[in-house]
Tab-separated table of C-alpha atoms in Angstrom:
chain	number	residue	atom	x	y	z
A	1	MET	CA	11.047	-25.456	12.474
A	2	ILE	CA	13.487	-25.682	9.190
A	3	ALA	CA	11.173	-26.493	6.415
A	4	SER	CA	12.450	-28.305	3.630
A	5	SER	CA	9.351	-29.224	1.094
A	6	LEU	CA	6.042	-27.728	1.129
A	7	GLN	CA	2.791	-29.286	-0.776
A	8	ILE	CA	1.298	-26.164	-2.918
A	9	MET	CA	-2.261	-26.511	-3.095
A	10	LEU	CA	-4.777	-25.128	-5.613
A	11	TRP	CA	-8.333	-24.965	-4.269
A	12	ASP	CA	-7.927	-27.780	-2.182
A	13	LYS	CA	-5.456	-29.664	-4.821
A	14	GLU	CA	-1.703	-30.608	-4.563
A	15	ILE	CA	0.066	-29.220	-7.149
A	16	GLY	CA	3.025	-29.805	-6.484
A	17	ARG	CA	5.867	-29.603	-3.941
A	18	LEU	CA	8.873	-27.566	-3.504
A	19	SER	CA	11.433	-27.584	-1.894
A	20	TRP	CA	14.914	-26.519	-0.908
A	21	ASP	CA	18.998	-28.084	-1.416
A	22	ALA	CA	20.692	-26.657	1.434
A	23	ARG	CA	23.384	-27.517	-0.703
A	24	ARG	CA	22.628	-25.374	-3.782
A	25	GLY	CA	21.056	-21.994	-2.133
A	26	VAL	CA	18.479	-22.964	-4.084
A	27	SER	CA	14.274	-24.119	-3.926
A	28	PHE	CA	13.404	-26.556	-7.046
A	29	PHE	CA	9.827	-27.246	-7.906
A	30	GLU	CA	8.111	-30.656	-9.076
A	31	TYR	CA	3.936	-30.813	-10.430
A	32	ASN	CA	2.584	-33.917	-8.783
A	33	PRO	CA	1.929	-35.791	-11.507
A	34	ALA	CA	-1.782	-36.871	-10.576
A	35	PHE	CA	-2.481	-33.012	-11.457
A	36	LEU	CA	-0.699	-32.700	-14.995
A	37	GLY	CA	-2.792	-34.971	-15.952
A	38	GLY	CA	-5.618	-32.412	-15.123
A	39	ARG	CA	-7.068	-29.726	-16.862
A	40	LEU	CA	-6.621	-26.858	-14.346
A	41	ASP	CA	-3.008	-24.943	-16.048
A	42	PRO	CA	-2.267	-22.721	-13.385
A	43	PHE	CA	0.986	-20.747	-14.254
A	44	PRO	CA	1.125	-21.721	-18.330
A	45	LEU	CA	2.536	-18.560	-19.413
A	46	VAL	CA	6.663	-20.201	-16.940
A	47	ALA	CA	5.794	-23.040	-16.056
A	48	SER	CA	2.423	-25.138	-18.024
A	49	VAL	CA	1.719	-28.459	-17.390
A	50	LYS	CA	1.519	-28.872	-21.144
A	51	SER	CA	5.350	-28.363	-21.501
A	52	PRO	CA	7.854	-31.186	-21.543
A	53	ALA	CA	9.697	-29.091	-19.382
A	54	SER	CA	6.955	-29.367	-16.512
A	55	ARG	CA	8.089	-33.637	-16.121
A	56	ARG	CA	11.452	-31.516	-14.362
A	57	PRO	CA	11.776	-29.721	-12.122
A	58	ILE	CA	11.628	-26.263	-12.037
A	59	MET	CA	14.333	-24.842	-10.208
A	60	GLY	CA	13.951	-21.808	-8.741
A	61	ASP	CA	15.760	-17.915	-10.022
A	62	ARG	CA	19.381	-17.273	-8.562
A	63	GLU	CA	20.161	-13.819	-10.542
A	64	THR	CA	16.536	-12.304	-10.116
A	65	LYS	CA	16.739	-10.178	-6.268
A	66	LEU	CA	13.061	-10.467	-6.125
A	67	TYR	CA	12.315	-13.849	-6.437
A	68	ARG	CA	14.796	-14.846	-4.027
A	69	LYS	CA	15.856	-18.753	-5.420
A	70	LEU	CA	12.168	-19.141	-6.143
A	71	PRO	CA	10.605	-19.961	-9.605
A	72	PRO	CA	8.510	-16.272	-9.962
A	73	PHE	CA	5.416	-17.834	-10.515
A	74	LEU	CA	5.618	-18.848	-6.194
A	75	ALA	CA	7.961	-15.977	-5.365
A	76	ASP	CA	4.952	-13.721	-5.822
A	77	SER	CA	3.164	-15.308	-2.808
A	78	LEU	CA	6.048	-13.621	-0.795
A	79	PRO	CA	5.202	-11.104	1.822
A	80	ASP	CA	6.050	-7.271	1.288
A	81	ALA	CA	7.169	-4.965	3.131
A	82	TRP	CA	4.700	-5.179	6.184
A	83	GLY	CA	4.240	-8.402	5.809
A	84	ASN	CA	8.506	-8.808	6.499
A	85	GLN	CA	8.305	-6.568	9.324
A	86	VAL	CA	5.718	-8.565	10.750
A	87	PHE	CA	7.845	-11.821	10.143
A	88	GLU	CA	11.238	-10.243	10.900
A	89	CYS	CA	10.175	-9.353	14.967
A	90	TRP	CA	8.438	-12.473	14.685
A	91	ARG	CA	11.597	-14.136	13.977
A	92	ILE	CA	13.619	-12.106	16.337
A	93	GLN	CA	11.214	-13.323	19.177
A	94	ASN	CA	11.894	-15.869	18.549
A	95	GLY	CA	15.298	-15.684	18.744
A	96	ILE	CA	15.732	-17.544	15.198
A	97	ARG	CA	18.175	-16.096	13.102
A	98	ASN	CA	18.547	-15.139	9.527
A	99	GLN	CA	20.531	-17.578	8.195
A	100	GLU	CA	18.519	-19.916	9.431
A	101	ILE	CA	15.349	-18.638	6.909
A	102	THR	CA	14.836	-19.868	3.624
A	103	PRO	CA	12.149	-19.232	1.574
A	104	LEU	CA	10.244	-22.104	2.076
A	105	GLU	CA	10.759	-20.673	5.741
A	106	ILE	CA	8.284	-17.741	4.701
A	107	LEU	CA	5.840	-19.821	2.503
A	108	SER	CA	5.414	-21.922	5.506
A	109	PHE	CA	4.660	-18.446	7.233
A	110	ILE	CA	1.775	-17.025	4.841
A	111	GLY	CA	0.401	-20.920	5.120
A	112	LYS	CA	-3.008	-20.868	3.345
A	113	ARG	CA	-3.286	-16.673	4.513
A	114	GLY	CA	-1.940	-15.650	1.448
A	115	MET	CA	-4.251	-12.794	-0.314
A	116	GLY	CA	-3.759	-15.680	-3.365
A	117	ALA	CA	-5.476	-18.989	-4.105
A	118	LEU	CA	-1.925	-21.274	-3.989
A	119	GLU	CA	-0.978	-22.182	0.173
A	120	PHE	CA	2.013	-24.012	1.530
A	121	ILE	CA	1.500	-26.176	3.750
A	122	PRO	CA	3.213	-27.454	6.486
A	123	GLU	CA	1.918	-23.390	7.786
A	124	SER	CA	3.152	-22.273	10.948
A	125	SER	CA	0.844	-20.627	13.416
A	126	GLY	CA	-2.400	-19.940	13.849
A	127	ILE	CA	-5.256	-18.665	15.214
A	128	ARG	CA	-8.191	-20.700	16.139
A	129	LYS	CA	-11.305	-20.180	14.585
A	130	SER	CA	-13.045	-18.452	17.041
A	131	GLU	CA	-10.870	-15.876	18.556
A	132	LYS	CA	-11.849	-12.420	18.567
A	133	LEU	CA	-9.608	-9.843	18.131
A	134	ASN	CA	-8.492	-7.086	20.685
A	135	MET	CA	-8.348	-4.472	17.907
A	136	LYS	CA	-7.164	-1.876	20.242
A	137	LEU	CA	-3.369	-3.822	21.445
A	138	LEU	CA	-3.530	-4.911	17.673
A	139	THR	CA	-3.325	-1.392	16.499
A	140	ASP	CA	-0.304	0.163	19.002
A	141	LEU	CA	1.484	-3.062	17.946
A	142	ALA	CA	1.024	-2.936	14.522
A	143	GLN	CA	1.681	1.273	14.536
A	144	ARG	CA	4.434	0.518	17.336
A	145	ILE	CA	5.894	-2.419	14.500
A	146	PHE	CA	5.880	-0.033	11.351
A	147	LEU	CA	7.670	3.608	12.776
A	148	GLU	CA	10.053	1.103	15.389
A	149	ARG	CA	10.872	-1.793	12.827
A	150	GLU	CA	13.982	-3.977	13.538
A	151	ASN	CA	14.650	-2.612	16.682
A	152	VAL	CA	10.793	-3.464	18.154
A	153	ARG	CA	10.941	-4.937	21.957
A	154	LEU	CA	8.253	-7.253	22.129
A	155	LEU	CA	6.707	-7.751	26.026
A	156	PRO	CA	5.604	-10.756	27.668
A	157	ASP	CA	1.987	-10.028	27.478
A	158	GLU	CA	2.572	-8.989	23.861
A	159	SER	CA	2.954	-12.251	22.620
A	160	LEU	CA	0.084	-13.111	22.091
A	161	THR	CA	-1.272	-9.795	20.119
A	162	MET	CA	1.527	-11.014	18.407
A	163	GLN	CA	0.624	-13.694	17.143
A	164	SER	CA	-3.059	-12.623	16.046
A	165	LEU	CA	-0.405	-9.850	14.218
A	166	ILE	CA	1.053	-12.289	12.140
A	167	ALA	CA	-2.660	-14.565	11.349
A	168	VAL	CA	-4.232	-11.031	10.244
A	169	GLY	CA	-1.490	-9.296	8.349
A	170	THR	CA	1.748	-11.030	7.279
A	171	SER	CA	-0.268	-11.997	3.894
A	172	ALA	CA	-1.867	-8.174	3.304
A	173	GLY	CA	0.379	-6.989	0.450
A	174	GLY	CA	2.203	-3.234	0.289
A	175	ARG	CA	4.123	-1.029	2.541
A	176	GLN	CA	0.948	-0.151	4.670
A	177	PRO	CA	0.323	-1.597	8.040
A	178	LYS	CA	-2.564	-3.503	7.326
A	179	ALA	CA	-4.751	-6.913	8.323
A	180	ILE	CA	-7.350	-9.110	6.674
A	181	ILE	CA	-10.274	-9.352	9.174
A	182	ALA	CA	-13.607	-10.542	8.956
A	183	ILE	CA	-16.214	-8.437	10.861
A	184	ASN	CA	-19.811	-8.210	11.827
A	185	PRO	CA	-21.090	-4.618	10.780
A	186	LYS	CA	-24.191	-5.489	13.293
A	187	THR	CA	-22.134	-5.988	16.812
A	188	GLY	CA	-19.270	-4.800	15.595
A	189	GLU	CA	-17.422	-7.405	16.660
A	190	ILE	CA	-13.718	-8.333	14.453
A	191	ARG	CA	-12.230	-11.756	14.371
A	192	SER	CA	-9.212	-13.002	11.489
A	193	GLY	CA	-10.414	-13.132	8.084
A	194	GLN	CA	-8.066	-15.647	7.496
A	195	ILE	CA	-10.731	-18.214	8.238
A	196	ALA	CA	-13.159	-18.762	5.985
A	197	GLY	CA	-17.335	-19.521	7.653
A	198	HIS	CA	-17.778	-16.600	9.686
A	199	LYS	CA	-21.236	-16.315	9.185
A	200	GLY	CA	-23.428	-13.157	9.508
A	201	PHE	CA	-19.444	-11.719	8.685
A	202	ASP	CA	-17.590	-9.131	5.992
A	203	TYR	CA	-14.443	-9.838	5.230
A	204	CYS	CA	-12.316	-6.658	4.424
A	205	ILE	CA	-8.714	-5.341	3.921
A	206	LEU	CA	-8.246	-3.068	7.243
A	207	LYS	CA	-5.654	-0.633	6.802
A	208	PHE	CA	-4.769	0.853	10.805
A	209	GLY	CA	-4.174	4.217	10.688
A	210	ASP	CA	-1.871	6.545	11.148
A	211	ALA	CA	-2.468	9.848	12.127
A	212	GLU	CA	0.181	12.188	11.771
A	213	HIS	CA	0.178	11.998	7.885
A	214	SER	CA	-3.745	11.183	7.778
A	215	SER	CA	-3.458	8.341	6.052
A	216	ALA	CA	-7.220	6.700	6.674
A	217	GLU	CA	-8.838	9.438	6.110
A	218	LEU	CA	-6.724	10.348	2.076
A	219	GLU	CA	-7.139	6.928	1.218
A	220	MET	CA	-10.350	7.547	2.354
A	221	ALA	CA	-10.894	10.893	0.272
A	222	TYR	CA	-9.244	8.465	-2.751
A	223	TYR	CA	-12.257	5.968	-2.011
A	224	LYS	CA	-14.818	8.873	-2.716
A	225	MET	CA	-12.411	10.182	-5.757
A	226	ALA	CA	-13.184	6.645	-6.822
A	227	ARG	CA	-16.729	6.581	-6.245
A	228	ALA	CA	-16.821	10.426	-7.625
A	229	ALA	CA	-14.861	9.398	-11.264
A	230	GLY	CA	-17.412	6.454	-12.028
A	231	ILE	CA	-15.097	3.885	-11.003
A	232	SER	CA	-16.885	0.913	-9.776
A	233	MET	CA	-15.859	-0.873	-5.853
A	234	MET	CA	-17.057	-2.700	-2.872
A	235	PRO	CA	-17.598	-0.201	-0.238
A	236	CYS	CA	-14.532	1.432	2.056
A	237	ARG	CA	-15.372	2.384	5.677
A	238	ILE	CA	-13.674	4.410	8.401
A	239	ILE	CA	-13.644	2.860	11.792
A	240	GLU	CA	-12.471	4.304	14.879
A	241	ILE	CA	-10.757	2.564	17.620
A	242	GLU	CA	-10.873	4.429	21.172
A	243	GLY	CA	-9.476	7.182	19.038
A	244	GLN	CA	-7.716	5.413	16.253
A	245	THR	CA	-8.762	6.367	12.929
A	246	LEU	CA	-8.603	3.198	11.011
A	247	GLU	CA	-10.355	2.642	6.803
A	248	ASP	CA	-11.372	-0.449	5.277
A	249	ALA	CA	-12.411	-1.619	2.110
A	250	LEU	CA	-14.454	-4.684	1.807
A	251	ALA	CA	-12.759	-6.141	-1.841
A	252	LEU	CA	-11.814	-4.606	-5.161
A	253	GLY	CA	-14.372	-4.081	-8.120
A	254	LYS	CA	-14.772	-4.799	-10.564
A	255	GLU	CA	-15.683	-3.400	-14.768
A	256	ASN	CA	-18.491	-3.705	-15.836
A	257	GLY	CA	-17.471	-3.199	-18.975
A	258	ILE	CA	-14.830	-0.953	-21.196
A	259	ARG	CA	-16.040	3.130	-22.154
A	260	LYS	CA	-14.537	5.171	-24.515
A	261	ALA	CA	-11.386	6.315	-23.109
A	262	GLU	CA	-12.577	9.886	-23.106
A	263	SER	CA	-14.797	8.993	-20.986
A	264	ILE	CA	-13.531	7.575	-18.255
A	265	ILE	CA	-10.135	10.247	-18.143
A	266	GLY	CA	-12.996	13.151	-18.515
A	267	GLU	CA	-14.567	11.692	-15.356
A	268	VAL	CA	-11.187	10.780	-13.523
A	269	ALA	CA	-9.596	14.370	-13.931
A	270	SER	CA	-13.220	15.847	-12.868
A	271	ALA	CA	-13.204	13.506	-9.043
A	272	ILE	CA	-9.122	15.341	-8.960
A	273	ARG	CA	-10.140	18.377	-8.856
A	274	GLN	CA	-12.911	17.444	-6.125
A	275	PHE	CA	-10.081	15.842	-4.072
A	276	ARG	CA	-10.437	19.017	-1.802
A	277	HIS	CA	-14.339	18.749	-0.772
A	278	PHE	CA	-13.329	15.416	0.064
A	279	ALA	CA	-10.157	15.728	1.076
A	280	GLU	CA	-12.450	18.012	4.129
A	281	GLU	CA	-15.086	16.275	4.240
A	282	CYS	CA	-13.041	13.283	5.532
A	283	GLU	CA	-11.458	15.473	7.941
A	284	VAL	CA	-8.318	14.970	6.579
A	285	SER	CA	-5.273	17.279	9.022
A	286	GLN	CA	-5.290	21.324	6.336
A	287	ARG	CA	-1.718	20.263	5.685
A	288	TRP	CA	-1.694	17.173	3.362
A	289	ILE	CA	-4.167	18.482	2.400
A	290	GLY	CA	-2.720	21.258	-0.099
A	291	ALA	CA	0.403	19.072	-0.932
A	292	VAL	CA	-1.026	15.731	-2.288
A	293	GLU	CA	-3.650	18.594	-4.206
A	294	ALA	CA	-0.283	20.194	-5.471
A	295	THR	CA	0.519	17.595	-6.422
A	296	LEU	CA	-2.752	16.068	-8.492
A	297	ASN	CA	-2.734	19.860	-9.762
A	298	GLN	CA	0.331	18.554	-11.345
A	299	HIS	CA	0.004	15.345	-13.509
A	300	LEU	CA	-4.010	17.065	-13.982
A	301	ALA	CA	-1.646	19.763	-15.714
A	302	GLU	CA	0.612	18.073	-17.117
A	303	TRP	CA	-1.347	15.843	-19.328
A	304	GLY	CA	-3.117	18.880	-20.611
A	305	LEU	CA	-6.066	18.298	-18.567
A	306	LEU	CA	-6.281	22.214	-16.625
A	307	GLU	CA	-5.902	25.546	-16.579
A	308	ARG	CA	-3.292	27.929	-14.944
A	309	ARG	CA	-2.653	30.739	-14.692
A	310	LYS	CA	-0.722	31.331	-17.621
A	311	ASN	CA	1.399	35.219	-16.921
A	312	VAL	CA	0.730	35.926	-12.855
A	313	ALA	CA	3.000	39.780	-13.038
A	314	PHE	CA	4.146	42.667	-10.879
A	315	ARG	CA	5.462	45.322	-10.931
A	316	ILE	CA	7.918	46.579	-7.964
A	317	GLY	CA	9.971	49.324	-8.032
A	318	GLU	CA	11.477	49.848	-10.818
A	319	THR	CA	11.346	45.046	-11.450
A	320	LEU	CA	8.304	43.905	-13.185
A	321	PHE	CA	8.439	39.728	-12.134
A	322	GLU	CA	6.124	37.892	-15.082
A	323	LYS	CA	5.294	33.888	-14.582
A	324	VAL	CA	5.176	33.652	-11.114
A	325	ARG	CA	3.968	30.738	-9.865
A	326	VAL	CA	4.506	27.888	-7.420
A	327	GLU	CA	6.070	24.124	-7.863
A	328	LYS	CA	6.406	21.564	-5.494
A	329	THR	CA	9.579	19.167	-6.238
A	330	TYR	CA	9.642	15.891	-5.810
A	331	LYS	CA	11.935	16.170	-2.985
A	332	GLY	CA	8.726	18.141	-0.926
A	333	ASN	CA	10.196	21.847	-0.794
A	334	TYR	CA	8.356	24.282	-3.053
A	335	HIS	CA	10.038	26.507	-6.040
A	336	LEU	CA	9.062	29.946	-5.660
A	337	LEU	CA	9.634	31.104	-9.893
A	338	CYS	CA	9.063	34.135	-11.644
A	339	GLU	CA	11.249	35.855	-14.579
A	340	VAL	CA	12.401	38.839	-14.991
A	341	ASP	CA	14.364	40.533	-18.559
A	342	GLY	CA	13.730	37.299	-19.776
A	343	LYS	CA	16.164	35.188	-17.473
A	344	GLU	CA	14.161	33.037	-14.362
A	345	HIS	CA	14.829	33.326	-10.971
A	346	LYS	CA	14.377	30.142	-8.615
A	347	PHE	CA	13.920	30.351	-5.115
A	348	VAL	CA	13.488	27.470	-2.566
A	349	ILE	CA	11.775	27.050	-0.449
A	350	THR	CA	11.629	24.369	2.609
A	351	GLY	CA	10.070	23.589	5.039
A	352	LYS	CA	12.075	25.683	8.082
A	353	LYS	CA	9.953	28.666	6.109
A	354	GLU	CA	6.549	29.850	7.506
A	355	GLU	CA	5.581	30.532	4.114
A	356	TYR	CA	5.668	26.951	3.968
A	357	ALA	CA	3.401	25.927	5.616
A	358	LEU	CA	0.990	28.235	4.101
A	359	ILE	CA	1.406	27.091	0.826
A	360	ASP	CA	1.059	23.526	1.827
A	361	ARG	CA	-2.422	24.311	3.493
A	362	VAL	CA	-3.862	26.330	0.117
A	363	GLY	CA	-2.863	23.781	-2.609
A	364	THR	CA	-0.130	25.517	-4.526
A	365	ASP	CA	-2.425	26.425	-7.386
A	366	ASN	CA	-4.797	28.020	-4.846
A	367	LEU	CA	-2.608	30.724	-3.638
A	368	THR	CA	-4.500	34.370	-4.589
A	369	ASP	CA	-2.499	37.325	-6.241
A	370	GLU	CA	-1.490	38.866	-3.137
A	371	GLN	CA	0.126	35.565	-1.293
A	372	LEU	CA	2.081	35.328	-4.598
A	373	TYR	CA	2.677	39.264	-4.306
A	374	SER	CA	3.749	38.828	-1.217
A	375	LEU	CA	5.869	35.957	-1.558
A	376	VAL	CA	7.936	37.546	-4.638
A	377	GLU	CA	8.206	40.560	-2.135
A	378	THR	CA	10.124	38.998	0.694
A	379	PHE	CA	11.883	36.594	-1.124
A	380	PHE	CA	13.332	37.828	-4.258
A	381	VAL	CA	12.679	42.202	-3.330
A	382	GLY	CA	12.962	42.228	0.939
C-alpha cells in the first residue's frame, strides 16, 4: 500500500505532487510547472504561485504536531477525530502496523472524498456508483466504532459495511460520527454522497444520532434556534432508521447581507431563549434540556442579555439566606450558592444527589422559590 507520491488535483487540474522523504521523515510538495503558468492561486497566503519559493520544493511542517509533517495548506485535508477513528479501525482490520502509516497514506485514503476542493490520487478504496447503502448496518457499525474506538473488532460479515463507512465517513470533519450521503427524497434510497451525478438525489451530511445524549434531537433544536435567529441555512431534518434517529443537513447556508450587529445579537438572544420550546418540540430528553438551557442562559447573562433574579432570600429559623441561586460548573456539577451575614456559602450538588436530576430537568433559571427554599433547607440547614 505504501504511497510515496500523490497527485494533488484541483477541479480536474494537477496542481502538483506531494512526496514523502522516508529518510528525513517529512513530506514535500512541488507545484506542477504547467499549473504555475495558469491563473489559479490556491494558497496565496502561504504558498503563492507568484512567489519565487513556488519553484522549489515546499517542505512539510515538522514542528507543529497538528500538521503531521505536511505543508499546512495540505494538512487541513486530513480527517478529524471521527475520520481518524474509521481509518484506525481499517488499519487494524488490514493488519497494517502504525509505524508504516505516513500522512500520505491517510490522504490517499481520503482520495476524492474530501470536504474541500482538493483531491489526492492514487486513492485507496472506493464504492461503486450504483451501490446502495444499508443504513441500519452502517449506523450500528458507526456507533460501535465511536464507542469502542481502537478496541472494536469487526465480524467477518461486517467487512463490506466497513468499506461503505470508509467511503462515506472518513472525510466528514468533526468529532461525532457522520457521513456524506445522497438520498432520494421520493423513494428514501440512500447512496454514497462521494459519487457525483446521482439524478434525483439530494446530497447531505448525515450525523449518526446518539440516543443516550439526544444528539440528533439537540442538533435539530439548534437548527430551529438558528432559523428563529434569522440565520439563513439549508434544510435539516430528522430521519429514522429502524428506531434510531439520525439528522441530515443538505448544506451550509450563506448570508445574503450584513445587518447591524445589535439587530443580529437581539435575534440570536431571542432564539436562544426559545431553546426549551424547540428542544421539547424535537423530543430532546428532559435530562439534557435543563442542562443545555442552563449553559445557554449562563452565556446570555454574561453577555448582559438575560435578566436574572437579583436577590432571592429566605429566613429559616434565625438565619437569613440571601442571594440564593444555582449555577452549573464546567465539570457538570451544580453549585448551590447563598450569602449569610455577608459571607458566601457553597454546596456542590453532584450527579449522585437526587436533587441533581431535578435541576437538570427544570433548569437553573426555572427553579421556583419553593424549590430553592427546599434546596437551602436540605443542604444548609438540614
